[in-house]
mmCIF file of N, CA and C in Angstrom:
data_model
loop_
_atom_site.group_PDB
_atom_site.id
_atom_site.type_symbol
_atom_site.label_atom_id
_atom_site.label_comp_id
_atom_site.label_asym_id
_atom_site.label_seq_id
_atom_site.Cartn_x
_atom_site.Cartn_y
_atom_site.Cartn_z
ATOM 1 N N MET A 1 -15.296 -16.069 -4.849
ATOM 2 C CA MET A 1 -14.142 -15.273 -4.502
ATOM 3 C C MET A 1 -14.630 -13.822 -4.317
ATOM 4 N N LYS A 2 -14.230 -13.203 -3.219
ATOM 5 C CA LYS A 2 -14.561 -11.827 -2.991
ATOM 6 C C LYS A 2 -13.241 -11.039 -3.039
ATOM 7 N N VAL A 3 -13.170 -10.054 -3.965
ATOM 8 C CA VAL A 3 -12.006 -9.216 -4.114
ATOM 9 C C VAL A 3 -12.454 -7.778 -4.005
ATOM 10 N N LYS A 4 -11.611 -6.942 -3.332
ATOM 11 C CA LYS A 4 -11.889 -5.539 -3.167
ATOM 12 C C LYS A 4 -10.721 -4.772 -3.794
ATOM 13 N N PHE A 5 -11.033 -3.791 -4.626
ATOM 14 C CA PHE A 5 -10.016 -2.961 -5.289
ATOM 15 C C PHE A 5 -10.052 -1.559 -4.650
ATOM 16 N N THR A 6 -8.905 -1.048 -4.214
ATOM 17 C CA THR A 6 -8.808 0.267 -3.582
ATOM 18 C C THR A 6 -7.688 1.075 -4.216
ATOM 19 N N PRO A 7 -7.942 2.309 -4.646
ATOM 20 C CA PRO A 7 -6.863 3.105 -5.171
ATOM 21 C C PRO A 7 -5.873 3.448 -4.024
ATOM 22 N N PHE A 8 -4.578 3.371 -4.363
ATOM 23 C CA PHE A 8 -3.545 3.585 -3.364
ATOM 24 C C PHE A 8 -2.546 4.595 -3.905
ATOM 25 N N ILE A 9 -2.537 5.805 -3.306
ATOM 26 C CA ILE A 9 -1.627 6.857 -3.770
ATOM 27 C C ILE A 9 -0.342 6.827 -2.976
ATOM 28 N N MET A 10 0.761 6.679 -3.699
ATOM 29 C CA MET A 10 2.083 6.648 -3.073
ATOM 30 C C MET A 10 2.793 7.956 -3.373
ATOM 31 N N LEU A 11 3.338 8.595 -2.353
ATOM 32 C CA LEU A 11 4.004 9.879 -2.499
ATOM 33 C C LEU A 11 5.401 9.812 -1.891
ATOM 34 N N ASP A 12 6.147 10.836 -2.144
ATOM 35 C CA ASP A 12 7.511 10.942 -1.610
ATOM 36 C C ASP A 12 7.659 12.018 -0.573
ATOM 37 N N GLY A 13 7.053 11.786 0.587
ATOM 38 C CA GLY A 13 7.151 12.730 1.670
ATOM 39 C C GLY A 13 6.016 13.751 1.755
ATOM 40 N N GLN A 14 5.053 13.702 0.810
ATOM 41 C CA GLN A 14 3.943 14.628 0.806
ATOM 42 C C GLN A 14 2.617 14.009 1.263
ATOM 43 N N ALA A 15 2.614 12.850 1.847
ATOM 44 C CA ALA A 15 1.353 12.169 2.216
ATOM 45 C C ALA A 15 0.516 12.985 3.169
ATOM 46 N N ASN A 16 1.142 13.566 4.214
ATOM 47 C CA ASN A 16 0.337 14.386 5.161
ATOM 48 C C ASN A 16 -0.343 15.543 4.450
ATOM 49 N N GLU A 17 0.383 16.193 3.593
ATOM 50 C CA GLU A 17 -0.162 17.324 2.820
ATOM 51 C C GLU A 17 -1.310 16.840 1.931
ATOM 52 N N ALA A 18 -1.136 15.726 1.280
ATOM 53 C CA ALA A 18 -2.164 15.180 0.409
ATOM 54 C C ALA A 18 -3.397 14.757 1.200
ATOM 55 N N ILE A 19 -3.204 14.203 2.396
ATOM 56 C CA ILE A 19 -4.347 13.814 3.230
ATOM 57 C C ILE A 19 -5.161 15.055 3.576
ATOM 58 N N ARG A 20 -4.514 16.126 3.974
ATOM 59 C CA ARG A 20 -5.243 17.380 4.283
ATOM 60 C C ARG A 20 -5.986 17.878 3.053
ATOM 61 N N TYR A 21 -5.358 17.789 1.906
ATOM 62 C CA TYR A 21 -5.929 18.228 0.638
ATOM 63 C C TYR A 21 -7.184 17.433 0.302
ATOM 64 N N TYR A 22 -7.097 16.095 0.398
ATOM 65 C CA TYR A 22 -8.215 15.240 0.092
ATOM 66 C C TYR A 22 -9.385 15.342 1.110
ATOM 67 N N GLU A 23 -8.992 15.700 2.345
ATOM 68 C CA GLU A 23 -10.063 15.973 3.310
ATOM 69 C C GLU A 23 -10.930 17.117 2.843
ATOM 70 N N GLN A 24 -10.272 18.185 2.378
ATOM 71 C CA GLN A 24 -11.009 19.373 1.874
ATOM 72 C C GLN A 24 -11.652 19.089 0.520
ATOM 73 N N ALA A 25 -10.865 18.632 -0.404
ATOM 74 C CA ALA A 25 -11.354 18.485 -1.804
ATOM 75 C C ALA A 25 -12.435 17.427 -1.926
ATOM 76 N N LEU A 26 -12.304 16.310 -1.240
ATOM 77 C CA LEU A 26 -13.205 15.189 -1.398
ATOM 78 C C LEU A 26 -14.147 14.994 -0.233
ATOM 79 N N GLY A 27 -13.963 15.782 0.834
ATOM 80 C CA GLY A 27 -14.784 15.591 2.030
ATOM 81 C C GLY A 27 -14.446 14.252 2.700
ATOM 82 N N ALA A 28 -13.235 13.777 2.476
ATOM 83 C CA ALA A 28 -12.799 12.457 3.026
ATOM 84 C C ALA A 28 -12.469 12.621 4.508
ATOM 85 N N GLN A 29 -12.636 11.502 5.202
ATOM 86 C CA GLN A 29 -12.281 11.453 6.605
ATOM 87 C C GLN A 29 -11.185 10.392 6.810
ATOM 88 N N ILE A 30 -10.247 10.667 7.688
ATOM 89 C CA ILE A 30 -9.208 9.713 8.014
ATOM 90 C C ILE A 30 -9.779 8.717 9.013
ATOM 91 N N VAL A 31 -9.685 7.413 8.702
ATOM 92 C CA VAL A 31 -10.135 6.396 9.632
ATOM 93 C C VAL A 31 -8.912 5.601 10.201
ATOM 94 N N PHE A 32 -7.759 5.755 9.574
ATOM 95 C CA PHE A 32 -6.547 5.119 10.050
ATOM 96 C C PHE A 32 -5.315 5.863 9.514
ATOM 97 N N LYS A 33 -4.337 6.086 10.346
ATOM 98 C CA LYS A 33 -3.079 6.723 9.891
ATOM 99 C C LYS A 33 -1.973 6.191 10.785
ATOM 100 N N GLN A 34 -0.866 5.732 10.175
ATOM 101 C CA GLN A 34 0.293 5.226 10.882
ATOM 102 C C GLN A 34 1.561 5.739 10.229
ATOM 103 N N THR A 35 2.461 6.222 11.012
ATOM 104 C CA THR A 35 3.752 6.689 10.509
ATOM 105 C C THR A 35 4.727 5.506 10.504
ATOM 106 N N PHE A 36 5.834 5.679 9.789
ATOM 107 C CA PHE A 36 6.886 4.626 9.851
ATOM 108 C C PHE A 36 7.442 4.479 11.235
ATOM 109 N N GLY A 37 7.491 5.568 11.984
ATOM 110 C CA GLY A 37 7.944 5.509 13.370
ATOM 111 C C GLY A 37 7.061 4.734 14.295
ATOM 112 N N GLU A 38 5.801 4.531 13.930
ATOM 113 C CA GLU A 38 4.845 3.753 14.734
ATOM 114 C C GLU A 38 4.748 2.305 14.368
ATOM 115 N N ILE A 39 5.461 1.892 13.346
ATOM 116 C CA ILE A 39 5.447 0.461 12.944
ATOM 117 C C ILE A 39 6.176 -0.363 13.967
ATOM 118 N N PRO A 40 5.624 -1.524 14.335
ATOM 119 C CA PRO A 40 6.317 -2.398 15.287
ATOM 120 C C PRO A 40 7.689 -2.834 14.755
ATOM 121 N N ASP A 41 8.699 -2.773 15.604
ATOM 122 C CA ASP A 41 10.048 -3.188 15.215
ATOM 123 C C ASP A 41 10.166 -4.701 15.472
ATOM 124 N N GLU A 42 10.101 -5.484 14.402
ATOM 125 C CA GLU A 42 10.067 -6.920 14.541
ATOM 126 C C GLU A 42 11.426 -7.580 14.392
ATOM 127 N N GLY A 43 12.415 -6.898 14.094
ATOM 128 C CA GLY A 43 13.684 -7.577 13.909
ATOM 129 C C GLY A 43 14.891 -6.682 14.063
ATOM 130 N N GLY A 44 14.765 -5.590 14.789
ATOM 131 C CA GLY A 44 15.877 -4.693 14.975
ATOM 132 C C GLY A 44 16.364 -4.081 13.695
ATOM 133 N N THR A 45 15.418 -3.535 12.887
ATOM 134 C CA THR A 45 15.806 -2.908 11.625
ATOM 135 C C THR A 45 16.729 -1.704 11.892
ATOM 136 N N SER A 46 17.357 -1.249 10.863
ATOM 137 C CA SER A 46 18.288 -0.136 11.025
ATOM 138 C C SER A 46 17.534 1.112 11.562
ATOM 139 N N PRO A 47 18.231 1.924 12.345
ATOM 140 C CA PRO A 47 17.587 3.095 12.955
ATOM 141 C C PRO A 47 17.067 4.043 11.818
ATOM 142 N N MET A 48 15.935 4.674 12.127
ATOM 143 C CA MET A 48 15.318 5.610 11.180
ATOM 144 C C MET A 48 15.660 7.027 11.572
ATOM 145 N N THR A 49 15.782 7.856 10.569
ATOM 146 C CA THR A 49 15.909 9.304 10.795
ATOM 147 C C THR A 49 14.582 9.857 11.299
ATOM 148 N N GLU A 50 14.590 11.022 11.884
ATOM 149 C CA GLU A 50 13.348 11.631 12.330
ATOM 150 C C GLU A 50 12.430 11.916 11.131
ATOM 151 N N GLU A 51 13.020 12.298 9.987
ATOM 152 C CA GLU A 51 12.239 12.533 8.773
ATOM 153 C C GLU A 51 11.527 11.265 8.355
ATOM 154 N N MET A 52 12.269 10.148 8.419
ATOM 155 C CA MET A 52 11.656 8.873 8.003
ATOM 156 C C MET A 52 10.552 8.456 8.986
ATOM 157 N N LYS A 53 10.756 8.632 10.278
ATOM 158 C CA LYS A 53 9.763 8.257 11.281
ATOM 159 C C LYS A 53 8.458 9.047 11.113
ATOM 160 N N ALA A 54 8.575 10.292 10.561
ATOM 161 C CA ALA A 54 7.362 11.134 10.429
ATOM 162 C C ALA A 54 6.596 10.800 9.131
ATOM 163 N N ARG A 55 7.209 10.100 8.200
ATOM 164 C CA ARG A 55 6.505 9.779 6.947
ATOM 165 C C ARG A 55 5.326 8.822 7.234
ATOM 166 N N ILE A 56 4.321 8.928 6.391
ATOM 167 C CA ILE A 56 3.135 8.109 6.535
ATOM 168 C C ILE A 56 3.383 6.710 5.912
ATOM 169 N N ALA A 57 3.310 5.698 6.741
ATOM 170 C CA ALA A 57 3.456 4.323 6.251
ATOM 171 C C ALA A 57 2.160 3.824 5.608
ATOM 172 N N HIS A 58 1.044 4.244 6.201
ATOM 173 C CA HIS A 58 -0.263 3.862 5.608
ATOM 174 C C HIS A 58 -1.329 4.733 6.203
ATOM 175 N N SER A 59 -2.296 5.091 5.392
ATOM 176 C CA SER A 59 -3.517 5.810 5.886
ATOM 177 C C SER A 59 -4.685 5.304 5.064
ATOM 178 N N VAL A 60 -5.832 5.346 5.688
ATOM 179 C CA VAL A 60 -7.095 4.974 5.049
ATOM 180 C C VAL A 60 -8.010 6.167 5.215
ATOM 181 N N MET A 61 -8.523 6.621 4.086
ATOM 182 C CA MET A 61 -9.525 7.691 4.062
ATOM 183 C C MET A 61 -10.804 7.162 3.496
ATOM 184 N N VAL A 62 -11.912 7.710 3.958
ATOM 185 C CA VAL A 62 -13.206 7.320 3.437
ATOM 186 C C VAL A 62 -13.938 8.575 2.946
ATOM 187 N N ALA A 63 -14.421 8.438 1.709
ATOM 188 C CA ALA A 63 -15.231 9.532 1.101
ATOM 189 C C ALA A 63 -16.455 8.872 0.545
ATOM 190 N N GLY A 64 -17.639 9.186 1.156
ATOM 191 C CA GLY A 64 -18.855 8.505 0.747
ATOM 192 C C GLY A 64 -18.744 7.043 1.069
ATOM 193 N N GLU A 65 -18.914 6.198 0.045
ATOM 194 C CA GLU A 65 -18.789 4.741 0.276
ATOM 195 C C GLU A 65 -17.476 4.191 -0.241
ATOM 196 N N SER A 66 -16.538 5.069 -0.567
ATOM 197 C CA SER A 66 -15.268 4.604 -1.140
ATOM 198 C C SER A 66 -14.112 4.858 -0.201
ATOM 199 N N GLU A 67 -13.108 3.974 -0.320
ATOM 200 C CA GLU A 67 -11.892 4.146 0.450
ATOM 201 C C GLU A 67 -10.769 4.603 -0.490
ATOM 202 N N LEU A 68 -9.824 5.309 0.091
ATOM 203 C CA LEU A 68 -8.647 5.760 -0.589
ATOM 204 C C LEU A 68 -7.465 5.571 0.354
ATOM 205 N N PHE A 69 -6.410 4.908 -0.103
ATOM 206 C CA PHE A 69 -5.212 4.731 0.712
ATOM 207 C C PHE A 69 -4.184 5.752 0.271
ATOM 208 N N VAL A 70 -3.488 6.354 1.227
ATOM 209 C CA VAL A 70 -2.418 7.317 0.935
ATOM 210 C C VAL A 70 -1.205 6.992 1.808
ATOM 211 N N SER A 71 -0.028 6.957 1.223
ATOM 212 C CA SER A 71 1.182 6.747 2.050
ATOM 213 C C SER A 71 2.376 7.393 1.374
ATOM 214 N N ASP A 72 3.481 7.396 2.099
ATOM 215 C CA ASP A 72 4.761 7.859 1.557
ATOM 216 C C ASP A 72 5.573 6.606 1.256
ATOM 217 N N SER A 73 6.447 6.714 0.257
ATOM 218 C CA SER A 73 7.384 5.647 -0.018
ATOM 219 C C SER A 73 8.555 5.764 0.976
ATOM 220 N N GLU A 74 9.309 4.734 1.051
ATOM 221 C CA GLU A 74 10.573 4.823 1.832
ATOM 222 C C GLU A 74 11.589 5.591 0.975
ATOM 223 N N PRO A 75 12.392 6.425 1.577
ATOM 224 C CA PRO A 75 13.380 7.167 0.782
ATOM 225 C C PRO A 75 14.306 6.255 -0.038
ATOM 226 N N SER A 76 14.545 5.039 0.439
ATOM 227 C CA SER A 76 15.412 4.122 -0.274
ATOM 228 C C SER A 76 14.714 3.479 -1.480
ATOM 229 N N GLN A 77 13.390 3.736 -1.616
ATOM 230 C CA GLN A 77 12.645 3.188 -2.744
ATOM 231 C C GLN A 77 12.010 4.340 -3.506
ATOM 232 N N PRO A 78 12.787 5.077 -4.297
ATOM 233 C CA PRO A 78 12.251 6.217 -5.008
ATOM 234 C C PRO A 78 11.169 5.830 -6.010
ATOM 235 N N LEU A 79 10.169 6.653 -6.108
ATOM 236 C CA LEU A 79 9.061 6.396 -7.030
ATOM 237 C C LEU A 79 9.484 6.809 -8.440
ATOM 238 N N GLU A 80 8.960 6.050 -9.397
ATOM 239 C CA GLU A 80 9.161 6.395 -10.803
ATOM 240 C C GLU A 80 7.834 6.890 -11.298
ATOM 241 N N ARG A 81 7.887 7.648 -12.363
ATOM 242 C CA ARG A 81 6.616 8.170 -12.949
ATOM 243 C C ARG A 81 5.695 7.001 -13.245
ATOM 244 N N GLY A 82 4.453 7.130 -12.825
ATOM 245 C CA GLY A 82 3.483 6.050 -12.991
ATOM 246 C C GLY A 82 3.307 5.197 -11.747
ATOM 247 N N ASP A 83 4.243 5.293 -10.775
ATOM 248 C CA ASP A 83 4.152 4.500 -9.562
ATOM 249 C C ASP A 83 3.276 5.160 -8.478
ATOM 250 N N GLN A 84 2.879 6.380 -8.717
ATOM 251 C CA GLN A 84 2.169 7.125 -7.646
ATOM 252 C C GLN A 84 0.804 6.538 -7.343
ATOM 253 N N VAL A 85 0.135 5.954 -8.308
ATOM 254 C CA VAL A 85 -1.153 5.378 -8.026
ATOM 255 C C VAL A 85 -1.100 3.853 -8.277
ATOM 256 N N ASN A 86 -1.372 3.109 -7.235
ATOM 257 C CA ASN A 86 -1.378 1.628 -7.273
ATOM 258 C C ASN A 86 -2.822 1.182 -7.063
ATOM 259 N N ILE A 87 -3.054 -0.082 -7.258
ATOM 260 C CA ILE A 87 -4.341 -0.675 -6.892
ATOM 261 C C ILE A 87 -4.076 -1.689 -5.771
ATOM 262 N N CYS A 88 -4.719 -1.494 -4.641
ATOM 263 C CA CYS A 88 -4.622 -2.451 -3.547
ATOM 264 C C CYS A 88 -5.741 -3.460 -3.716
ATOM 265 N N LEU A 89 -5.377 -4.686 -3.896
ATOM 266 C CA LEU A 89 -6.302 -5.774 -4.113
ATOM 267 C C LEU A 89 -6.403 -6.597 -2.843
ATOM 268 N N THR A 90 -7.533 -6.612 -2.206
ATOM 269 C CA THR A 90 -7.728 -7.250 -0.899
ATOM 270 C C THR A 90 -8.522 -8.547 -1.074
ATOM 271 N N VAL A 91 -7.963 -9.624 -0.509
ATOM 272 C CA VAL A 91 -8.612 -10.930 -0.537
ATOM 273 C C VAL A 91 -8.656 -11.482 0.918
ATOM 274 N N LYS A 92 -9.460 -12.520 1.112
ATOM 275 C CA LYS A 92 -9.619 -13.147 2.427
ATOM 276 C C LYS A 92 -8.674 -14.338 2.634
ATOM 277 N N GLU A 93 -8.310 -15.036 1.586
ATOM 278 C CA GLU A 93 -7.553 -16.272 1.695
ATOM 279 C C GLU A 93 -6.135 -16.182 1.123
ATOM 280 N N VAL A 94 -5.149 -16.703 1.839
ATOM 281 C CA VAL A 94 -3.767 -16.712 1.349
ATOM 282 C C VAL A 94 -3.659 -17.394 0.024
ATOM 283 N N SER A 95 -4.392 -18.494 -0.183
ATOM 284 C CA SER A 95 -4.316 -19.219 -1.449
ATOM 285 C C SER A 95 -4.769 -18.336 -2.611
ATOM 286 N N GLU A 96 -5.776 -17.529 -2.387
ATOM 287 C CA GLU A 96 -6.245 -16.610 -3.457
ATOM 288 C C GLU A 96 -5.198 -15.519 -3.711
ATOM 289 N N ALA A 97 -4.561 -15.022 -2.664
ATOM 290 C CA ALA A 97 -3.505 -14.022 -2.803
ATOM 291 C C ALA A 97 -2.354 -14.643 -3.624
ATOM 292 N N GLU A 98 -1.978 -15.887 -3.324
ATOM 293 C CA GLU A 98 -0.909 -16.537 -4.070
ATOM 294 C C GLU A 98 -1.271 -16.718 -5.532
ATOM 295 N N ARG A 99 -2.501 -17.113 -5.835
ATOM 296 C CA ARG A 99 -2.927 -17.302 -7.198
ATOM 297 C C ARG A 99 -2.888 -15.998 -8.000
ATOM 298 N N ILE A 100 -3.395 -14.949 -7.431
ATOM 299 C CA ILE A 100 -3.412 -13.647 -8.090
ATOM 300 C C ILE A 100 -1.977 -13.115 -8.268
ATOM 301 N N TYR A 101 -1.205 -13.201 -7.201
ATOM 302 C CA TYR A 101 0.196 -12.730 -7.262
ATOM 303 C C TYR A 101 0.982 -13.457 -8.361
ATOM 304 N N ASP A 102 0.876 -14.792 -8.368
ATOM 305 C CA ASP A 102 1.611 -15.597 -9.355
ATOM 306 C C ASP A 102 1.187 -15.213 -10.776
ATOM 307 N N THR A 103 -0.130 -15.001 -10.999
ATOM 308 C CA THR A 103 -0.598 -14.637 -12.307
ATOM 309 C C THR A 103 -0.098 -13.272 -12.727
ATOM 310 N N LEU A 104 -0.179 -12.274 -11.809
ATOM 311 C CA LEU A 104 0.236 -10.899 -12.176
ATOM 312 C C LEU A 104 1.778 -10.784 -12.380
ATOM 313 N N ARG A 105 2.539 -11.593 -11.683
ATOM 314 C CA ARG A 105 3.997 -11.449 -11.853
ATOM 315 C C ARG A 105 4.511 -12.122 -13.107
ATOM 316 N N THR A 106 3.685 -12.950 -13.782
ATOM 317 C CA THR A 106 4.093 -13.578 -15.039
ATOM 318 C C THR A 106 4.284 -12.436 -16.042
ATOM 319 N N GLU A 107 5.471 -12.326 -16.559
ATOM 320 C CA GLU A 107 5.858 -11.296 -17.503
ATOM 321 C C GLU A 107 5.861 -9.891 -16.867
ATOM 322 N N GLY A 108 5.770 -9.843 -15.554
ATOM 323 C CA GLY A 108 5.787 -8.567 -14.813
ATOM 324 C C GLY A 108 7.039 -8.416 -13.993
ATOM 325 N N LYS A 109 6.980 -7.586 -12.971
ATOM 326 C CA LYS A 109 8.135 -7.296 -12.150
ATOM 327 C C LYS A 109 7.713 -7.354 -10.681
ATOM 328 N N VAL A 110 8.417 -8.177 -9.903
ATOM 329 C CA VAL A 110 8.116 -8.294 -8.464
ATOM 330 C C VAL A 110 8.794 -7.109 -7.749
ATOM 331 N N LEU A 111 7.987 -6.375 -7.040
ATOM 332 C CA LEU A 111 8.529 -5.252 -6.225
ATOM 333 C C LEU A 111 8.724 -5.673 -4.788
ATOM 334 N N LEU A 112 7.865 -6.541 -4.314
ATOM 335 C CA LEU A 112 7.968 -7.104 -2.940
ATOM 336 C C LEU A 112 7.383 -8.494 -2.981
ATOM 337 N N PRO A 113 8.204 -9.533 -2.710
ATOM 338 C CA PRO A 113 7.670 -10.887 -2.713
ATOM 339 C C PRO A 113 6.486 -11.077 -1.802
ATOM 340 N N LEU A 114 5.530 -11.917 -2.165
ATOM 341 C CA LEU A 114 4.386 -12.200 -1.347
ATOM 342 C C LEU A 114 4.889 -12.914 -0.085
ATOM 343 N N GLN A 115 4.572 -12.347 1.073
ATOM 344 C CA GLN A 115 5.098 -12.850 2.332
ATOM 345 C C GLN A 115 4.237 -12.400 3.491
ATOM 346 N N PRO A 116 4.350 -13.107 4.620
ATOM 347 C CA PRO A 116 3.639 -12.629 5.825
ATOM 348 C C PRO A 116 4.347 -11.402 6.385
ATOM 349 N N LEU A 117 3.564 -10.372 6.769
ATOM 350 C CA LEU A 117 4.070 -9.183 7.421
ATOM 351 C C LEU A 117 3.203 -8.923 8.655
ATOM 352 N N TYR A 118 3.610 -8.007 9.450
ATOM 353 C CA TYR A 118 2.903 -7.798 10.730
ATOM 354 C C TYR A 118 1.448 -7.432 10.512
ATOM 355 N N PHE A 119 1.062 -6.932 9.383
ATOM 356 C CA PHE A 119 -0.326 -6.497 9.127
ATOM 357 C C PHE A 119 -1.101 -7.412 8.225
ATOM 358 N N SER A 120 -0.472 -8.491 7.702
ATOM 359 C CA SER A 120 -1.139 -9.361 6.742
ATOM 360 C C SER A 120 -0.423 -10.734 6.689
ATOM 361 N N PRO A 121 -1.223 -11.792 6.585
ATOM 362 C CA PRO A 121 -0.568 -13.116 6.461
ATOM 363 C C PRO A 121 0.029 -13.343 5.083
ATOM 364 N N ALA A 122 -0.280 -12.521 4.079
ATOM 365 C CA ALA A 122 0.302 -12.619 2.764
ATOM 366 C C ALA A 122 0.126 -11.279 2.037
ATOM 367 N N TYR A 123 1.241 -10.563 1.909
ATOM 368 C CA TYR A 123 1.274 -9.235 1.276
ATOM 369 C C TYR A 123 2.415 -9.187 0.312
ATOM 370 N N GLY A 124 2.163 -8.622 -0.853
ATOM 371 C CA GLY A 124 3.242 -8.439 -1.867
ATOM 372 C C GLY A 124 2.863 -7.379 -2.849
ATOM 373 N N MET A 125 3.876 -6.953 -3.619
ATOM 374 C CA MET A 125 3.641 -5.913 -4.629
ATOM 375 C C MET A 125 4.239 -6.397 -5.956
ATOM 376 N N VAL A 126 3.509 -6.179 -7.034
ATOM 377 C CA VAL A 126 3.984 -6.573 -8.351
ATOM 378 C C VAL A 126 3.454 -5.629 -9.385
ATOM 379 N N THR A 127 4.303 -5.318 -10.341
ATOM 380 C CA THR A 127 3.878 -4.547 -11.528
ATOM 381 C C THR A 127 3.631 -5.520 -12.632
ATOM 382 N N ASP A 128 2.437 -5.518 -13.184
ATOM 383 C CA ASP A 128 2.093 -6.507 -14.207
ATOM 384 C C ASP A 128 2.717 -6.155 -15.546
ATOM 385 N N ARG A 129 2.522 -6.968 -16.542
ATOM 386 C CA ARG A 129 3.113 -6.761 -17.853
ATOM 387 C C ARG A 129 2.626 -5.523 -18.577
ATOM 388 N N PHE A 130 1.579 -4.911 -18.077
ATOM 389 C CA PHE A 130 1.036 -3.690 -18.683
ATOM 390 C C PHE A 130 1.542 -2.429 -17.937
ATOM 391 N N GLY A 131 2.364 -2.612 -16.879
ATOM 392 C CA GLY A 131 2.894 -1.507 -16.127
ATOM 393 C C GLY A 131 2.004 -1.027 -14.969
ATOM 394 N N VAL A 132 0.974 -1.806 -14.631
ATOM 395 C CA VAL A 132 0.086 -1.455 -13.515
ATOM 396 C C VAL A 132 0.598 -2.130 -12.243
ATOM 397 N N THR A 133 0.773 -1.367 -11.197
ATOM 398 C CA THR A 133 1.238 -1.905 -9.930
ATOM 399 C C THR A 133 0.111 -2.277 -9.021
ATOM 400 N N PHE A 134 0.139 -3.521 -8.537
ATOM 401 C CA PHE A 134 -0.837 -4.050 -7.595
ATOM 402 C C PHE A 134 -0.191 -4.369 -6.284
ATOM 403 N N GLN A 135 -0.866 -4.020 -5.197
ATOM 404 C CA GLN A 135 -0.500 -4.455 -3.880
ATOM 405 C C GLN A 135 -1.523 -5.526 -3.501
ATOM 406 N N ILE A 136 -1.024 -6.729 -3.268
ATOM 407 C CA ILE A 136 -1.904 -7.837 -2.913
ATOM 408 C C ILE A 136 -1.903 -7.947 -1.393
ATOM 409 N N PHE A 137 -3.075 -7.756 -0.783
ATOM 410 C CA PHE A 137 -3.225 -7.731 0.668
ATOM 411 C C PHE A 137 -4.205 -8.794 1.066
ATOM 412 N N THR A 138 -3.815 -9.658 2.019
ATOM 413 C CA THR A 138 -4.712 -10.685 2.532
ATOM 414 C C THR A 138 -5.132 -10.254 3.942
ATOM 415 N N GLU A 139 -6.443 -10.263 4.196
ATOM 416 C CA GLU A 139 -6.979 -9.915 5.498
ATOM 417 C C GLU A 139 -6.644 -10.991 6.502
ATOM 418 N N ARG A 140 -6.489 -10.568 7.734
ATOM 419 C CA ARG A 140 -6.307 -11.539 8.850
ATOM 420 C C ARG A 140 -7.684 -12.169 9.141
ATOM 421 N N SER A 141 -7.647 -13.457 9.416
ATOM 422 C CA SER A 141 -8.956 -14.120 9.728
ATOM 423 C C SER A 141 -9.324 -13.934 11.189
#
């Protein structure tokens, strides 16, 4: 089994500012950045405000040999203290994502059920029994 752990910083509208800051402070480079307004509309979701469209849905920064993910939360999902830093756990197989997700959610809290989304065949979020939030991401084959 190959698993990759990546720190994931979640902010409330300050992701662009944080990205600029980490570029300077860490010498990080942006290799991917997508706003909520750029996400494919797969089911006629409710219209977004201009403020929401400008928020960062996902970004990938590289500093040295390490990756750092930075994004904004959706305004309808306010962050609680301790939620700002998650661990993104990347696997290659859906079956492995299911096993990890099921184990972490035992005595934990499901934030987003494991499901196929436009960017992953199996993605979900869970806070484990110790209060650590994991994003389980399955790569596309």
